[in-house]
Coordinates of C-alpha atoms and ligand atoms in Angstrom, one line a residue:
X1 CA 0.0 0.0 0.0
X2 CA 1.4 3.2 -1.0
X3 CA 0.3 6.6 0.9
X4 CA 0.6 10.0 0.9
X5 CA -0.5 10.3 -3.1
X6 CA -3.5 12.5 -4.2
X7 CA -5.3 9.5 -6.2
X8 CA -8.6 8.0 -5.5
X9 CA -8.9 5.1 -3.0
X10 CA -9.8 2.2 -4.1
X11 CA -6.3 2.9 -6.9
X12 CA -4.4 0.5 -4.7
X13 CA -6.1 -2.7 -3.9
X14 CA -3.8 -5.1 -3.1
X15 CA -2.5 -7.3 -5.9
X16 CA 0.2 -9.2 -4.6
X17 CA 1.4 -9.7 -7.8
X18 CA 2.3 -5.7 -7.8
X19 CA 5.1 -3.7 -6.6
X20 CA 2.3 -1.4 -5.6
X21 CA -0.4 1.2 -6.9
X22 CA 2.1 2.6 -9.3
X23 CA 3.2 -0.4 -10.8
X24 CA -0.9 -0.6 -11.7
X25 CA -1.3 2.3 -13.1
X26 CA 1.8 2.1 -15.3
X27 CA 0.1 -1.3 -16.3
X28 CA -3.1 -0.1 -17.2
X29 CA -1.8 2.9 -19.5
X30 CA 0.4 0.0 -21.2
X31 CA -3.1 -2.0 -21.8
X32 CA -4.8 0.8 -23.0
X33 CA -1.4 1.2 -25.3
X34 CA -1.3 -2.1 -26.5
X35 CA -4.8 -2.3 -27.2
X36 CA -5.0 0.7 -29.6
X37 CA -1.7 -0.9 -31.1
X38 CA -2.5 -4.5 -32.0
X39 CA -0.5 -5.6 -28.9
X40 CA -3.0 -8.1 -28.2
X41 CA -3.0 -12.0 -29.4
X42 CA -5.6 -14.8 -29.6
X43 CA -4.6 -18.3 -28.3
X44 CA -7.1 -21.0 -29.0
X45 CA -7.5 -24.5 -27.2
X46 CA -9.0 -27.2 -28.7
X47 CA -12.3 -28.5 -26.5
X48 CA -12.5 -32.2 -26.9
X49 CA -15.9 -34.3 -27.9
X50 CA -15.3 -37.6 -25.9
X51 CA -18.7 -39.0 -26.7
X52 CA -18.3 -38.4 -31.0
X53 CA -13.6 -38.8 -30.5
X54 CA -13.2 -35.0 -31.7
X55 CA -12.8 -31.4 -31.3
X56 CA -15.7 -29.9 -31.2
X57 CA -14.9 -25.9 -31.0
X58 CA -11.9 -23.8 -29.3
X59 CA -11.5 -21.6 -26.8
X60 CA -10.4 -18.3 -27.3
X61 CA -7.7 -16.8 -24.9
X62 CA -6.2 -13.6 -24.9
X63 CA -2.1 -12.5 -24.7
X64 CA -1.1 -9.8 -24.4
X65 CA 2.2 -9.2 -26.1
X66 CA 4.1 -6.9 -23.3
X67 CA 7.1 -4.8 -25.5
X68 CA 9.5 -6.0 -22.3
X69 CA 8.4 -8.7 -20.7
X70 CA 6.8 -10.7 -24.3
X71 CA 3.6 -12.7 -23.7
X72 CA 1.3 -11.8 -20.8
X73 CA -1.3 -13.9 -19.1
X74 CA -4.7 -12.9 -18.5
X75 CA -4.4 -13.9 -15.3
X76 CA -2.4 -11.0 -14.7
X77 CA -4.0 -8.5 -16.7
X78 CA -8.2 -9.2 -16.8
X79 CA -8.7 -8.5 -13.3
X80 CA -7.1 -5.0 -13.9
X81 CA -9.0 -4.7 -16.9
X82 CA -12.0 -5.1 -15.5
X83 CA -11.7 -2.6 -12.8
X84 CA -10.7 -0.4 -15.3
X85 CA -13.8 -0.7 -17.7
X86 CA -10.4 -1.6 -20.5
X87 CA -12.4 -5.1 -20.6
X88 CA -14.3 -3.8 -22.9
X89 CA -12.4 -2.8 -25.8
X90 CA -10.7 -6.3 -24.7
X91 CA -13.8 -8.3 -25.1
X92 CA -13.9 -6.7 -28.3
X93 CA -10.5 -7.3 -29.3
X94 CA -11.2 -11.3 -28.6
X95 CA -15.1 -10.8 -30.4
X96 CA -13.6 -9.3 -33.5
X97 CA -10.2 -12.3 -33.6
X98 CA -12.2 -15.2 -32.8
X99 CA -14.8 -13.9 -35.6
X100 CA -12.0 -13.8 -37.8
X101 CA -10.8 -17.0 -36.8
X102 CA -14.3 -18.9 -37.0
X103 CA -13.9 -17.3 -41.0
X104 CA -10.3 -18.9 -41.6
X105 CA -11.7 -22.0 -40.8
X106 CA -14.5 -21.7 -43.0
X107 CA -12.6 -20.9 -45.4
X108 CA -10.7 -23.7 -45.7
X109 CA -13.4 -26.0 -45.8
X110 CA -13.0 -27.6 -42.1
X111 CA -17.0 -29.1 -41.4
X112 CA -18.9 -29.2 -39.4
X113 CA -17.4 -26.1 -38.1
X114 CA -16.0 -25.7 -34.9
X115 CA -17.1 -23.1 -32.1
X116 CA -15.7 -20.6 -30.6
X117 CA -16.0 -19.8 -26.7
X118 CA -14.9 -16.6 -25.7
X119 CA -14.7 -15.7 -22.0
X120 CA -17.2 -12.9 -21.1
X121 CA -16.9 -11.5 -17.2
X122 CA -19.7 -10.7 -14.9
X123 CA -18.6 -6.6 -15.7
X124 CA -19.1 -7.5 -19.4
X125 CA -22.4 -8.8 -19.1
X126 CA -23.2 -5.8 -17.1
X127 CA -22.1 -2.8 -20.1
X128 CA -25.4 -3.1 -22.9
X129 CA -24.8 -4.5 -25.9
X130 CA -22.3 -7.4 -25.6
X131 CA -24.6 -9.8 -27.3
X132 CA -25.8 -7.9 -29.6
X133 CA -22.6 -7.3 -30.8
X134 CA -22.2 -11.3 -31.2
X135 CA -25.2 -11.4 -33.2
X136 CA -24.0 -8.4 -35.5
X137 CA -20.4 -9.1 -36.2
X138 CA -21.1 -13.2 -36.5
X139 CA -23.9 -12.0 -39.3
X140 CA -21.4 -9.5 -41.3
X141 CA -19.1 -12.4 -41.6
X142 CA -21.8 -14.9 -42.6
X143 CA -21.6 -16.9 -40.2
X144 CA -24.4 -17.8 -37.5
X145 CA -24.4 -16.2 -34.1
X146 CA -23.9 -20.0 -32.6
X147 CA -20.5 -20.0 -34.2
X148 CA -19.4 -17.8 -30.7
X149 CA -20.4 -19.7 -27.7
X150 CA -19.9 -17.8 -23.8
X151 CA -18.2 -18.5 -20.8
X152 CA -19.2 -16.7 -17.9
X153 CA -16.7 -16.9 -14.7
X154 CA -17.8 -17.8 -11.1
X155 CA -14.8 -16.1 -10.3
X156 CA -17.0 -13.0 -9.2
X157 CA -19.8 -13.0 -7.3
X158 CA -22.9 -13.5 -10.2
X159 CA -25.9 -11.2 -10.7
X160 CA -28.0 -13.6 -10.9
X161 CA -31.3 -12.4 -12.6
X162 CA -28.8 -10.5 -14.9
X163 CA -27.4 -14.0 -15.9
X164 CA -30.5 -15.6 -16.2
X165 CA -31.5 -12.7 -18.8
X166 CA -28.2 -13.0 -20.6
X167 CA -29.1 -16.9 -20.8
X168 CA -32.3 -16.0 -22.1
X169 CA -31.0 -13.5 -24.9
X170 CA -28.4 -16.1 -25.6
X171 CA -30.7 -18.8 -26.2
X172 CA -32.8 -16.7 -28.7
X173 CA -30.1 -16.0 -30.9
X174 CA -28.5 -19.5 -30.7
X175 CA -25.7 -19.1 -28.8
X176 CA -24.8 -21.6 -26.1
X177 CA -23.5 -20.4 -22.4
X178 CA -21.0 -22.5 -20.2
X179 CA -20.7 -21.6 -16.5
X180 CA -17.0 -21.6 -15.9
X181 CA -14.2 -22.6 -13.5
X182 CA -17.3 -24.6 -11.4
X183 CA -17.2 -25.5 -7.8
X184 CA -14.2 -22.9 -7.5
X185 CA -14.7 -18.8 -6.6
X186 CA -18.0 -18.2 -6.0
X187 CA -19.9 -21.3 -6.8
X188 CA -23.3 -20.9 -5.3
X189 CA -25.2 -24.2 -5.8
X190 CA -28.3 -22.8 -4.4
X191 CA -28.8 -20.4 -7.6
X192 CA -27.5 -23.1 -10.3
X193 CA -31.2 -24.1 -10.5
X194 CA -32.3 -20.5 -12.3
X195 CA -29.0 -20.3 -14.9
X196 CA -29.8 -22.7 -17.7
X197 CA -26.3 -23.1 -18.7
X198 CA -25.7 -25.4 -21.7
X199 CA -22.3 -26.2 -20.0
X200 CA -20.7 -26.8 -17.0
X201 CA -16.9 -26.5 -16.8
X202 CA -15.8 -27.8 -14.1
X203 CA -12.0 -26.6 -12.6
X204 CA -9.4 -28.0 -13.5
X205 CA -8.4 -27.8 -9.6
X206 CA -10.9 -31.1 -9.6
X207 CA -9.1 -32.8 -12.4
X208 CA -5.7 -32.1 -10.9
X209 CA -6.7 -34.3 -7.4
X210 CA -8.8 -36.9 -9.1
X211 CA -6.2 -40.0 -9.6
X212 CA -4.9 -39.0 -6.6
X213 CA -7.2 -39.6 -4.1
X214 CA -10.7 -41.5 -4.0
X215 CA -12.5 -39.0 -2.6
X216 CA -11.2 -36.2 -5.3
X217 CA -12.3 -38.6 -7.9
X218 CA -16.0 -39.1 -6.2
X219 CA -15.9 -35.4 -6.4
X220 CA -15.6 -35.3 -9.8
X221 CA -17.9 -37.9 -10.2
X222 CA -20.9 -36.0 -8.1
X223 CA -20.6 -33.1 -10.0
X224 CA -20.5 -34.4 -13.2
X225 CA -23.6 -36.4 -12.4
X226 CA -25.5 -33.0 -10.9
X227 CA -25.0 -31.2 -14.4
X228 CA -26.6 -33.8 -15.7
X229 CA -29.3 -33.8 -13.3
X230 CA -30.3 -30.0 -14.5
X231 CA -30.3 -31.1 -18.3
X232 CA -26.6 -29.3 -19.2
X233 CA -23.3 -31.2 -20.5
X234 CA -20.2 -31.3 -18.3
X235 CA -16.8 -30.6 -19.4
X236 CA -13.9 -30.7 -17.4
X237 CA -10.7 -28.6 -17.4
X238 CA -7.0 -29.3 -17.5
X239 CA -7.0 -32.9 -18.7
X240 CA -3.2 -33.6 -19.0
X241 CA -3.1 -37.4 -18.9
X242 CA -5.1 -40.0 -20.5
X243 CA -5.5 -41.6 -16.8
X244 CA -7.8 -38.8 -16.6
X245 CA -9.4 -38.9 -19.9
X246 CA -10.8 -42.3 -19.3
X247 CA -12.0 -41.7 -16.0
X248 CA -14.2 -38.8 -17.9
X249 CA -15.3 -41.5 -20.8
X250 CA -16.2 -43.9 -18.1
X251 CA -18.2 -41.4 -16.5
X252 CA -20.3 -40.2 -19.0
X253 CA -18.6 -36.8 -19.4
X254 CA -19.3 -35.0 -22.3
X255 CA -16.7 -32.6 -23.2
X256 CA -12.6 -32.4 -22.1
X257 CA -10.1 -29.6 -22.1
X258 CA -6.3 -29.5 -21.0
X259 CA -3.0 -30.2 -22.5
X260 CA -3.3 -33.8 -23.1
X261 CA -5.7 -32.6 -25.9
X262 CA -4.0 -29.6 -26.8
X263 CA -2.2 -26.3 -25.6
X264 CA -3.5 -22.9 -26.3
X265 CA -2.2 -22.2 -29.7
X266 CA -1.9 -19.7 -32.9
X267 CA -4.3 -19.7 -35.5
X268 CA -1.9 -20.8 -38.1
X269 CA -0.9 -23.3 -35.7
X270 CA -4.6 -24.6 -36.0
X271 CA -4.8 -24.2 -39.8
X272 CA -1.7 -26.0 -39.9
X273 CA -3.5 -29.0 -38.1
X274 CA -6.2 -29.2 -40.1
X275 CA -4.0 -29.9 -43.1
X276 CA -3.1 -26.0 -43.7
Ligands
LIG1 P1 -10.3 -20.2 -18.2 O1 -11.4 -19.6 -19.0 O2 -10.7 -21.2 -17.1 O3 -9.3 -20.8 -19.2 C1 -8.5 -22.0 -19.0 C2 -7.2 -21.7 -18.5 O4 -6.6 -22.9 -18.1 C3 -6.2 -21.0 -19.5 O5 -5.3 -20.2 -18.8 C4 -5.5 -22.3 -20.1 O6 -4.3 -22.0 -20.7 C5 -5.4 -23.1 -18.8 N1 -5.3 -24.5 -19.1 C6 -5.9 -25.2 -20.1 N2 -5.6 -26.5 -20.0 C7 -4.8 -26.7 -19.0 C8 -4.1 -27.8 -18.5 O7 -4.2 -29.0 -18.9 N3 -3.3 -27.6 -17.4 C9 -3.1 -26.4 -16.9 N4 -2.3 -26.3 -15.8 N5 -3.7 -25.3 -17.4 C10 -4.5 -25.4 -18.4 P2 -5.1 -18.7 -19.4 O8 -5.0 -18.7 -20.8 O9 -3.9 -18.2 -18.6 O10 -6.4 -17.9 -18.9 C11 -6.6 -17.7 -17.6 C12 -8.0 -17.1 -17.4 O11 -8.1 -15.8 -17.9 C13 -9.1 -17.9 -18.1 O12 -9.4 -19.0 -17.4 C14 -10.2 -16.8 -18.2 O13 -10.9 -16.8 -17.0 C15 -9.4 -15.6 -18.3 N6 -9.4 -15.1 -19.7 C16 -8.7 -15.5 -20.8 N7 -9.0 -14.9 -21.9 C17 -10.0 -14.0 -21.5 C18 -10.8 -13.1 -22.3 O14 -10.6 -12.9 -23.5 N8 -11.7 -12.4 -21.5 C19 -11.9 -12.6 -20.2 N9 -12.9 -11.9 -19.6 N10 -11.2 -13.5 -19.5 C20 -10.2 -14.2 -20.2
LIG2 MG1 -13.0 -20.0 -20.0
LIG3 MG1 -12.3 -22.3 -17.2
LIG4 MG1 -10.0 -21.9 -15.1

């Protein structure tokens, strides 16, 4: 905590990560720099069918290209961007690529086409027009509005009845919703029963403990059972071995995601995959 400077409270939450308030601030004019200059990069990560053996869409995830200190993870920069509002122009940075993207792989004539997921954050969902802008850019490009599917983080404390509207608008336009990072943050299992979520992802923290212990693995087990007790599809995060791919299969879950399947990678990387 710094003290003595003439800026608004609230400047200098703690981030650990930090040296301190200034450190932030110097961040966030470098976002806001490397936004307006193409600093910013799209990683996609393959999302693995288990039921029909194949990759069913990608998600998108942001870099940020740092002049210094080279690639950036979100995990460093959302949560500044979101208190800053500079999500927005993010969102739309990752809106705009994983449009583009969805088009390149048209293009070359991969079907049935894969989906994109793009992250969306509780302070996203808040600002108007989010979906709308899904709606409108998929269209321009000629592509349907259920090429983008969303993820919306637990990591915040939800709005509920805001949620459950965004569902709603979602659903009319085609466009699936996962509930991400489950049973982690601010998982309230009292509420699931009003989100309709297509998808659950469940952390990977559950993945990580699950042929480790017994009771990890009945965890996993539960919860992949309760999201199919409300009607949605389970996927679960950070699948690095094939240990833990088969304990999915066996269980009836739908969807995987991790680096047993794939890392985060280019576009071209992708292309290059699919025989381009
Ligand atoms: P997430 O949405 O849960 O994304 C999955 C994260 O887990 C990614 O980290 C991915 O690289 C990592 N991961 C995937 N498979 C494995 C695995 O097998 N093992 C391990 N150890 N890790 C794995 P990443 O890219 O650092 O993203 C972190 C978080 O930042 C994301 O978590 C998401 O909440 C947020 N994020 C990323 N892109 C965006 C964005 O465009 N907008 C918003 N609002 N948030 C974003
Ligand atoms: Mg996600
Ligand atoms: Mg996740
Ligand atoms: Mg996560």
């Amino acid at each position: 905590a710094m003290h003595g400077l003439a800026l608004p409270e609230g400047q200098f939450d703690a981030d650990p990560h930090e040296l301190a308030g200034l450190g932030k601030i110097r961040l966030e004019s470098q976002l806001r720099e490397a936004i307006a200059t193409n600093g910013l990069d799209l990683r996609l990560q393959p999302l693995f069918d288990i039921r029909d053996n194949r990759i069913a869409g990608y998600e998108a995830l942001v870099r940020w290209t740092h002049p210094e200190r080279g690639p950036v993870s979100p995990m460093e920069f959302i949560a500044l961007a979101e208190e800053t509002s500079l999500i927005v122009p993010v969102g739309d940075y990752v809106l705009d690529a994983a449009v583009a993207a969805l088009c390149a792989l048209r293009d070359i004539g991969i079907a049935p086409l894969p989906f994109i997921a793009i992250n969306v954050s509780p302070r996203q969902l808040r600002e108007a027009g989010l979906i709308e802008r899904i709606v409108e850019r998929t269209r321009a490009a000629g592509l349907e509005p259920g090429a983008i599917k969303v993820e919306i983080t637990e990591s915040q404390a939800l709005d509920y009845v805001q949620v459950a509207e965004a569902i709603a608008h979602c659903r009319r336009e085609g466009i699936h919703v996962a509930l991400d990072d489950f049973g982690t943050g601010f998982s309230n299992l009292a509420h699931l029963h009003e989100l309709d979520f297509d998808t659950i992802k469940i952390d990977q923290a559950f993945a990580r403990n699950m042929m480790g212990s017994a009771r990890a693995r009945a965890m996993v087990e539960a919860i992949v059972d309760l999201v199919h007790a409300i009607g949605a599809q389970a996927l679960v995060e950070g699948i690095e071995t094939e240990e833990q791919l088969d304990v999915l299969r066996a269980l009836g879950c739908r969807y995987a995601q991790g680096y047993l399947i794939g890392r985060p990678q280019p576009l071209a990387d992708v292309l290059r995959r699919n025989g381009h």
